[in-house]
Amino acid sequence: MDKAKEVQFINTIKKRLNKPMRYYLDLCTRCGLCYDTCHVYYGIPKKEFSPVNRAETVRKVFKKYFRPSGSLLPYWGDAEKFSDRVMDELCEAAFSCTGCRRCMVYCPFGIDTPHVLSIAKTLLLENETTPEELVMLADAAVEKGKSIQDFKEGYREVVRDLEEEVRKRLGRGSAEGLIPMEKKNADVLFVGLSGAHSIVHPAVVFNAAGENWTLSYFEAVNFGAFAGDPEKTRFIADRVINEARELGVKEVVIVECGTAYRIPKYMLGPLPFKVTSIVEKIHQYVKEGKLKINEKAIIEAVTYHDPCQLGRNAGVFEEPRELLGMLCGDYREMSPTREYNWCCGGGGGLVALDNEEFRIKSGKAKKDQIDRTGAKIVVTACENCVLQLNTIRDGYGLDIEVRSLTELVAENLSL
Amino acid sequence: MWDKVYYFVMVPMVYIAFGTFALGIILKLLKVLFSPSIKGSLGAFPRKAPMPAGILYEVFAMPAVFKKDKVLWIFLMAYHAAFGLLVLGHLELIREFRFLQIVPHEVFLGAGWVGIVLTISVLYFLLRRFRSPYREISVPEDYLLLLLLFLTFVFGSHMHLAARYGIAGFDIPLDDYRAYLSSMVNFKPELPAMITASPHYVIIMLHILFANLFLMLFPFSKMIHSVFVFFTIAVKRK
C-alpha cells in the first residue's frame, strides 16, 4: 500500500475517534464472552466471524498508528499496518456483520462492535472496496433527493393505482384521497418503502383509524447507513426530515424497517417532530379504540421474530406482542427472546447483496429457533427480516409462512 | 551496585510509577473530553434499572457475565472484591484507618485470603486463555499482563504469609512498613533497616517492581477498562 493512501486512512480513523469510539477501542479485555453470540459464528464457526475478532481487525490498525506500543512494540497488541490483506479482513469483518448488536448485550462493557466497524466501513469506502450494490443504492437514494421534482408526477400515478387497492380492502365507494400526498399540517407523515405492500397495508390501517395523514415521496430505508457513508446517511435521512418540516407534520411514522426507524429515532439527535414505528402507531390506535381487530382470528401457531433494530436497538418489544396476543389463538415465544433474540442475518444491507448461500448458513440460528417453536407462521416487523426469513425458509425447506405484522393487522381489521 | 538498583525500585521508580499512572489516566480522560460526542444514542434496550443505579449494577454485579459464564463470574467477582480489599490493605500499610476496624484486625481485611484469592483468580484467567476459543483471540498483552499480576500477587502474598514465620527472621514489623510507606507519601523517603536487612528484602523489591510496572502500564493497556467501563455502560443505557 502506498504511503499517501496509508496517511489518508490514518486521517480517516482520526476523524472517526468520537467519545464512544475511544472507549471501545481501548477497553476490550478480549474476555471472549461475545465469541459465540454472533449468528454468523453460530452458522459458520470461524474465528473471523466472532464479534471480538471483527473489532480486533479495526483495533490492530488503530493500535499501530495511535498507540505508542503500536510502533515501539507491535507484538504487544498484535498491531498491524495497513495492507491489502488487512483491507480484505476489514471488508470481511464489516460486511458479514448485520449490525444487530447482540454481542453488545453479552459484553460486560457494552462494546458496540458495529460502531467500531463503522471505521472499517469508512476505510473501505475510501479504498473503493465497499460492496457495489450498497454504493449504487445509496447513490440512487441521494439522486432522488436531489431531483425529487422529476420523480413526483410518476410517483403520484403509482399511488393512484394503490389507492384503488386500498379502496377494495376497505370496502369504500371512492378511492379518492385514500393515500393523501403533500398534505400540509397533517398529523402524520408516513414513510414507506419502494414495494407497494409497504404502502397499501399501512394506508388501510391509517384510513380505518381515521388518521389525518400524508404519504412521503421518499423510501424510509437508508442505504447510506448500510454502506457506512456518514454524509450519504445524513443526506438520505434529511430528505424526509425536510419534507416533514415543509409539511408541518407533528409525527413521522416509519414503515416496518428497523434501521429506517432507528436512524431518525436515536441516531440524529433531537428532531422537531415525533418519530414512531408503524407497529407502535397500530398499537396506539388499538389501545385508543380507533382500530378494532378480529380477536384470535389466526388459529395456527404463530411466533414473532424481534427485528434487532426495532427491539434490542430501539426498545419496541411489548407492542408487537400485545397485538399478536389479540390476533392469535396460539402465540409462541422464541427462545432466546427479546434482547437476546438471534438476528435473522438480513440486516446491515446484507439482504441486498449477492450472498444467498452465506445468508442461509448465517441464518441457522434463526432456523433452529423457529423449529423449536413449532410455529407455522413467523411474524416480524421489518422488511429486511421478511426477505431474509423467506431465504431461510427456502434454504432449509421450512414449512412456514413469513408475514409482516402490519399486513396481518390490515387483513384482520374489524371494519 | 545492587543497592542502587534496589533503592531505585523502592523509591524513585515508585514515584515514576504513580506519576505515570495518574498522568496517564488524566491524559486518557482529557483525550476523551476533547473528542467529539455523537449526536444520537448508541443505547440498547431494555434498561431495567434507572441511572445511575443501573450503571453501578452493571459495573459491579456484571449481569452480562453471570448470564454467559457463571464460573468466570465467580472468579471475576472474587478477584474484584479482593482487589478492593487489597487497595484498602495497602492504605493500612501507610497508617491506621479507624473505619476499617469495624472488623477488628491488625492490617489487611481478609488477612492472607486476599492474596490467595487474587493469585488463584488471576491464574484461572491466565489458564483460561490457553483454551480454545479464548486462545485464538488473545494477544501477547493479555498473557503478559496476567503474568505480571500473578507475579505481583505471589510476591505480595508471600510477604504477608511470611509474617507468620517471625521466628525465622522473615517477619518485617508493621511499623517498619508504615515508616517506609508514610515516608514515601510525605515525600521524605526512608528505607528502615528492618526492611533492607531482612532476608525478604529481595521479595519486597520484586513485589514493588512488578507493582510499579503494573501502575505504569495501567493507563496504556486494556486495564483502563476499570475507568472506561462506567462511560461505556452509560453510553449503552443512554
mmCIF file of N, CA and C in Angstrom, chain B residues 113-195:
data_model
loop_
_atom_site.group_PDB
_atom_site.id
_atom_site.type_symbol
_atom_site.label_atom_id
_atom_site.label_comp_id
_atom_site.label_asym_id
_atom_site.label_seq_id
_atom_site.Cartn_x
_atom_site.Cartn_y
_atom_site.Cartn_z
ATOM 1 N N TRP B 113 -6.111 -14.288 52.903
ATOM 2 C CA TRP B 113 -7.047 -14.755 51.876
ATOM 3 C C TRP B 113 -7.095 -13.830 50.663
ATOM 4 N N VAL B 114 -6.886 -12.535 50.896
ATOM 5 C CA VAL B 114 -6.951 -11.575 49.788
ATOM 6 C C VAL B 114 -5.942 -11.968 48.703
ATOM 7 N N GLY B 115 -4.715 -12.181 49.120
ATOM 8 C CA GLY B 115 -3.662 -12.538 48.167
ATOM 9 C C GLY B 115 -3.909 -13.884 47.519
ATOM 10 N N ILE B 116 -4.390 -14.829 48.323
ATOM 11 C CA ILE B 116 -4.629 -16.175 47.784
ATOM 12 C C ILE B 116 -5.734 -16.127 46.721
ATOM 13 N N VAL B 117 -6.815 -15.395 47.040
ATOM 14 C CA VAL B 117 -7.932 -15.291 46.079
ATOM 15 C C VAL B 117 -7.459 -14.611 44.791
ATOM 16 N N LEU B 118 -6.682 -13.539 44.951
ATOM 17 C CA LEU B 118 -6.191 -12.826 43.765
ATOM 18 C C LEU B 118 -5.279 -13.725 42.928
ATOM 19 N N THR B 119 -4.407 -14.443 43.591
ATOM 20 C CA THR B 119 -3.461 -15.300 42.868
ATOM 21 C C THR B 119 -4.203 -16.407 42.121
ATOM 22 N N ILE B 120 -5.145 -17.045 42.805
ATOM 23 C CA ILE B 120 -5.877 -18.146 42.165
ATOM 24 C C ILE B 120 -6.736 -17.600 41.008
ATOM 25 N N SER B 121 -7.376 -16.455 41.240
ATOM 26 C CA SER B 121 -8.245 -15.887 40.192
ATOM 27 C C SER B 121 -7.426 -15.551 38.957
ATOM 28 N N VAL B 122 -6.307 -14.897 39.178
ATOM 29 C CA VAL B 122 -5.516 -14.458 38.034
ATOM 30 C C VAL B 122 -4.921 -15.670 37.303
ATOM 31 N N LEU B 123 -4.636 -16.703 38.069
ATOM 32 C CA LEU B 123 -4.154 -17.944 37.453
ATOM 33 C C LEU B 123 -5.262 -18.562 36.585
ATOM 34 N N TYR B 124 -6.482 -18.497 37.085
ATOM 35 C CA TYR B 124 -7.618 -19.002 36.299
ATOM 36 C C TYR B 124 -7.760 -18.204 34.995
ATOM 37 N N PHE B 125 -7.676 -16.840 35.118
ATOM 38 C CA PHE B 125 -7.803 -16.012 33.912
ATOM 39 C C PHE B 125 -6.695 -16.350 32.905
ATOM 40 N N LEU B 126 -5.515 -16.617 33.437
ATOM 41 C CA LEU B 126 -4.367 -16.904 32.568
ATOM 42 C C LEU B 126 -4.540 -18.265 31.892
ATOM 43 N N LEU B 127 -4.869 -19.284 32.670
ATOM 44 C CA LEU B 127 -5.005 -20.626 32.102
ATOM 45 C C LEU B 127 -6.188 -20.702 31.132
ATOM 46 N N ARG B 128 -7.234 -19.915 31.437
ATOM 47 C CA ARG B 128 -8.405 -19.877 30.550
ATOM 48 C C ARG B 128 -7.984 -19.459 29.145
ATOM 49 N N ARG B 129 -6.993 -18.603 29.073
ATOM 50 C CA ARG B 129 -6.548 -18.089 27.768
ATOM 51 C C ARG B 129 -5.783 -19.126 26.941
ATOM 52 N N PHE B 130 -5.411 -20.221 27.571
ATOM 53 C CA PHE B 130 -4.713 -21.258 26.810
ATOM 54 C C PHE B 130 -5.708 -22.227 26.167
ATOM 55 N N ARG B 131 -6.994 -21.983 26.445
ATOM 56 C CA ARG B 131 -8.040 -22.889 25.968
ATOM 57 C C ARG B 131 -8.763 -22.236 24.785
ATOM 58 N N SER B 132 -9.135 -23.042 23.806
ATOM 59 C CA SER B 132 -9.902 -22.531 22.672
ATOM 60 C C SER B 132 -11.332 -22.211 23.127
ATOM 61 N N PRO B 133 -11.994 -21.177 22.693
ATOM 62 C CA PRO B 133 -11.606 -20.251 21.631
ATOM 63 C C PRO B 133 -10.835 -19.023 22.148
ATOM 64 N N TYR B 134 -10.616 -18.951 23.486
ATOM 65 C CA TYR B 134 -10.008 -17.738 24.047
ATOM 66 C C TYR B 134 -8.559 -17.583 23.578
ATOM 67 N N ARG B 135 -7.921 -18.735 23.332
ATOM 68 C CA ARG B 135 -6.537 -18.722 22.865
ATOM 69 C C ARG B 135 -6.435 -17.991 21.513
ATOM 70 N N GLU B 136 -7.408 -18.253 20.637
ATOM 71 C CA GLU B 136 -7.366 -17.668 19.284
ATOM 72 C C GLU B 136 -7.530 -16.150 19.299
ATOM 73 N N ILE B 137 -8.235 -15.636 20.298
ATOM 74 C CA ILE B 137 -8.497 -14.188 20.296
ATOM 75 C C ILE B 137 -7.536 -13.423 21.200
ATOM 76 N N SER B 138 -6.675 -14.145 21.911
ATOM 77 C CA SER B 138 -5.763 -13.472 22.837
ATOM 78 C C SER B 138 -4.550 -12.926 22.103
ATOM 79 N N VAL B 139 -4.054 -11.798 22.585
ATOM 80 C CA VAL B 139 -2.828 -11.214 22.025
ATOM 81 C C VAL B 139 -1.774 -11.240 23.144
ATOM 82 N N PRO B 140 -0.498 -11.067 22.816
ATOM 83 C CA PRO B 140 0.537 -11.161 23.854
ATOM 84 C C PRO B 140 0.242 -10.309 25.093
ATOM 85 N N GLU B 141 -0.328 -9.126 24.892
ATOM 86 C CA GLU B 141 -0.664 -8.244 26.020
ATOM 87 C C GLU B 141 -1.499 -8.980 27.072
ATOM 88 N N ASP B 142 -2.440 -9.801 26.588
ATOM 89 C CA ASP B 142 -3.351 -10.488 27.514
ATOM 90 C C ASP B 142 -2.593 -11.417 28.459
ATOM 91 N N TYR B 143 -1.644 -12.161 27.909
ATOM 92 C CA TYR B 143 -0.876 -13.106 28.733
ATOM 93 C C TYR B 143 0.113 -12.361 29.637
ATOM 94 N N LEU B 144 0.803 -11.383 29.044
ATOM 95 C CA LEU B 144 1.871 -10.716 29.792
ATOM 96 C C LEU B 144 1.328 -9.915 30.973
ATOM 97 N N LEU B 145 0.164 -9.276 30.776
ATOM 98 C CA LEU B 145 -0.422 -8.516 31.890
ATOM 99 C C LEU B 145 -0.851 -9.451 33.018
ATOM 100 N N LEU B 146 -1.433 -10.574 32.641
ATOM 101 C CA LEU B 146 -1.861 -11.530 33.668
ATOM 102 C C LEU B 146 -0.657 -12.117 34.401
ATOM 103 N N LEU B 147 0.389 -12.356 33.636
ATOM 104 C CA LEU B 147 1.613 -12.866 34.244
ATOM 105 C C LEU B 147 2.185 -11.831 35.224
ATOM 106 N N LEU B 148 2.152 -10.582 34.824
ATOM 107 C CA LEU B 148 2.649 -9.504 35.684
ATOM 108 C C LEU B 148 1.828 -9.432 36.977
ATOM 109 N N LEU B 149 0.514 -9.521 36.827
ATOM 110 C CA LEU B 149 -0.350 -9.501 38.014
ATOM 111 C C LEU B 149 -0.072 -10.711 38.897
ATOM 112 N N PHE B 150 0.077 -11.860 38.255
ATOM 113 C CA PHE B 150 0.332 -13.094 39.008
ATOM 114 C C PHE B 150 1.600 -12.943 39.859
ATOM 115 N N LEU B 151 2.649 -12.445 39.234
ATOM 116 C CA LEU B 151 3.918 -12.277 39.958
ATOM 117 C C LEU B 151 3.766 -11.261 41.095
ATOM 118 N N THR B 152 3.062 -10.172 40.816
ATOM 119 C CA THR B 152 2.851 -9.150 41.856
ATOM 120 C C THR B 152 2.125 -9.766 43.054
ATOM 121 N N PHE B 153 1.083 -10.515 42.763
ATOM 122 C CA PHE B 153 0.279 -11.096 43.846
ATOM 123 C C PHE B 153 1.066 -12.177 44.599
ATOM 124 N N VAL B 154 1.799 -12.995 43.874
ATOM 125 C CA VAL B 154 2.542 -14.084 44.523
ATOM 126 C C VAL B 154 3.561 -13.508 45.514
ATOM 127 N N PHE B 155 4.317 -12.506 45.052
ATOM 128 C CA PHE B 155 5.320 -11.924 45.942
ATOM 129 C C PHE B 155 4.671 -11.133 47.082
ATOM 130 N N GLY B 156 3.570 -10.483 46.785
ATOM 131 C CA GLY B 156 2.845 -9.744 47.828
ATOM 132 C C GLY B 156 2.302 -10.691 48.879
ATOM 133 N N SER B 157 1.693 -11.778 48.410
ATOM 134 C CA SER B 157 1.127 -12.773 49.326
ATOM 135 C C SER B 157 2.218 -13.384 50.189
ATOM 136 N N HIS B 158 3.324 -13.630 49.544
ATOM 137 C CA HIS B 158 4.435 -14.263 50.257
ATOM 138 C C HIS B 158 4.852 -13.412 51.460
ATOM 139 N N MET B 159 4.913 -12.105 51.249
ATOM 140 C CA MET B 159 5.322 -11.224 52.361
ATOM 141 C C MET B 159 4.325 -11.278 53.500
ATOM 142 N N HIS B 160 3.038 -11.328 53.123
ATOM 143 C CA HIS B 160 2.010 -11.360 54.152
ATOM 144 C C HIS B 160 2.081 -12.675 54.940
ATOM 145 N N LEU B 161 2.200 -13.763 54.168
ATOM 146 C CA LEU B 161 2.214 -15.072 54.824
ATOM 147 C C LEU B 161 3.510 -15.289 55.607
ATOM 148 N N ALA B 162 4.582 -14.663 55.132
ATOM 149 C CA ALA B 162 5.881 -14.833 55.796
ATOM 150 C C ALA B 162 5.882 -14.239 57.195
ATOM 151 N N ALA B 163 4.949 -13.296 57.410
ATOM 152 C CA ALA B 163 4.866 -12.676 58.732
ATOM 153 C C ALA B 163 4.626 -13.726 59.813
ATOM 154 N N ARG B 164 4.075 -14.869 59.414
ATOM 155 C CA ARG B 164 3.817 -15.939 60.382
ATOM 156 C C ARG B 164 5.107 -16.624 60.819
ATOM 157 N N TYR B 165 6.165 -16.410 60.023
ATOM 158 C CA TYR B 165 7.418 -17.102 60.341
ATOM 159 C C TYR B 165 8.429 -16.152 60.970
ATOM 160 N N GLY B 166 7.928 -15.327 61.883
ATOM 161 C CA GLY B 166 8.775 -14.335 62.539
ATOM 162 C C GLY B 166 9.983 -14.961 63.223
ATOM 163 N N ILE B 167 9.752 -16.164 63.704
ATOM 164 C CA ILE B 167 10.822 -16.845 64.429
ATOM 165 C C ILE B 167 12.044 -17.100 63.545
ATOM 166 N N ALA B 168 11.788 -17.218 62.227
ATOM 167 C CA ALA B 168 12.895 -17.456 61.290
ATOM 168 C C ALA B 168 13.516 -16.156 60.811
ATOM 169 N N GLY B 169 13.004 -15.046 61.312
ATOM 170 C CA GLY B 169 13.583 -13.754 60.951
ATOM 171 C C GLY B 169 13.034 -13.170 59.671
ATOM 172 N N PHE B 170 11.942 -13.794 59.148
ATOM 173 C CA PHE B 170 11.374 -13.298 57.905
ATOM 174 C C PHE B 170 10.448 -12.114 58.131
ATOM 175 N N ASP B 171 9.912 -12.031 59.328
ATOM 176 C CA ASP B 171 8.874 -11.024 59.582
ATOM 177 C C ASP B 171 9.446 -9.609 59.578
ATOM 178 N N ILE B 172 8.713 -8.736 58.920
ATOM 179 C CA ILE B 172 9.057 -7.311 58.985
ATOM 180 C C ILE B 172 7.918 -6.647 59.742
ATOM 181 N N PRO B 173 8.198 -6.006 60.863
ATOM 182 C CA PRO B 173 7.109 -5.443 61.671
ATOM 183 C C PRO B 173 6.304 -4.407 60.885
ATOM 184 N N LEU B 174 5.023 -4.350 61.209
ATOM 185 C CA LEU B 174 4.111 -3.419 60.560
ATOM 186 C C LEU B 174 4.625 -1.982 60.644
ATOM 187 N N ASP B 175 5.214 -1.634 61.791
ATOM 188 C CA ASP B 175 5.710 -0.262 61.972
ATOM 189 C C ASP B 175 6.754 0.116 60.925
ATOM 190 N N ASP B 176 7.528 -0.877 60.497
ATOM 191 C CA ASP B 176 8.564 -0.573 59.500
ATOM 192 C C ASP B 176 7.967 -0.354 58.108
ATOM 193 N N TYR B 177 6.940 -1.153 57.787
ATOM 194 C CA TYR B 177 6.227 -0.902 56.523
ATOM 195 C C TYR B 177 5.636 0.504 56.560
ATOM 196 N N ARG B 178 5.006 0.832 57.707
ATOM 197 C CA ARG B 178 4.374 2.158 57.832
ATOM 198 C C ARG B 178 5.412 3.274 57.761
ATOM 199 N N ALA B 179 6.558 3.020 58.319
ATOM 200 C CA ALA B 179 7.620 4.040 58.271
ATOM 201 C C ALA B 179 8.032 4.275 56.820
ATOM 202 N N TYR B 180 8.205 3.182 56.086
ATOM 203 C CA TYR B 180 8.618 3.285 54.683
ATOM 204 C C TYR B 180 7.528 3.971 53.845
ATOM 205 N N LEU B 181 6.302 3.452 53.919
ATOM 206 C CA LEU B 181 5.253 3.971 53.028
ATOM 207 C C LEU B 181 4.817 5.384 53.402
ATOM 208 N N SER B 182 4.754 5.692 54.704
ATOM 209 C CA SER B 182 4.359 7.056 55.078
ATOM 210 C C SER B 182 5.455 8.044 54.696
ATOM 211 N N SER B 183 6.707 7.599 54.732
ATOM 212 C CA SER B 183 7.792 8.498 54.300
ATOM 213 C C SER B 183 7.678 8.771 52.797
ATOM 214 N N MET B 184 7.262 7.769 52.071
ATOM 215 C CA MET B 184 7.064 7.942 50.620
ATOM 216 C C MET B 184 5.922 8.925 50.358
ATOM 217 N N VAL B 185 4.813 8.744 51.116
ATOM 218 C CA VAL B 185 3.646 9.614 50.936
ATOM 219 C C VAL B 185 4.013 11.060 51.281
ATOM 220 N N ASN B 186 4.866 11.232 52.292
ATOM 221 C CA ASN B 186 5.273 12.588 52.709
ATOM 222 C C ASN B 186 6.460 13.134 51.903
ATOM 223 N N PHE B 187 6.840 12.402 50.865
ATOM 224 C CA PHE B 187 7.974 12.801 50.007
ATOM 225 C C PHE B 187 9.271 13.007 50.803
ATOM 226 N N LYS B 188 9.412 12.215 51.887
ATOM 227 C CA LYS B 188 10.694 12.196 52.628
ATOM 228 C C LYS B 188 11.112 10.728 52.729
ATOM 229 N N PRO B 189 11.464 10.140 51.578
ATOM 230 C CA PRO B 189 11.645 8.680 51.563
ATOM 231 C C PRO B 189 12.756 8.176 52.481
ATOM 232 N N GLU B 190 12.430 7.105 53.199
ATOM 233 C CA GLU B 190 13.453 6.427 54.007
ATOM 234 C C GLU B 190 13.177 4.931 53.981
ATOM 235 N N LEU B 191 14.217 4.169 53.964
ATOM 236 C CA LEU B 191 14.096 2.711 53.947
ATOM 237 C C LEU B 191 14.580 2.176 55.290
ATOM 238 N N PRO B 192 13.649 1.775 56.185
ATOM 239 C CA PRO B 192 14.057 1.292 57.505
ATOM 240 C C PRO B 192 15.003 0.095 57.399
ATOM 241 N N ALA B 193 15.919 0.015 58.327
ATOM 242 C CA ALA B 193 16.912 -1.061 58.315
ATOM 243 C C ALA B 193 16.255 -2.432 58.415
ATOM 244 N N MET B 194 15.092 -2.501 59.104
ATOM 245 C CA MET B 194 14.395 -3.786 59.248
ATOM 246 C C MET B 194 13.939 -4.315 57.885
ATOM 247 N N ILE B 195 13.752 -3.394 56.954
ATOM 248 C CA ILE B 195 13.368 -3.838 55.606
ATOM 249 C C ILE B 195 14.620 -4.200 54.813
#
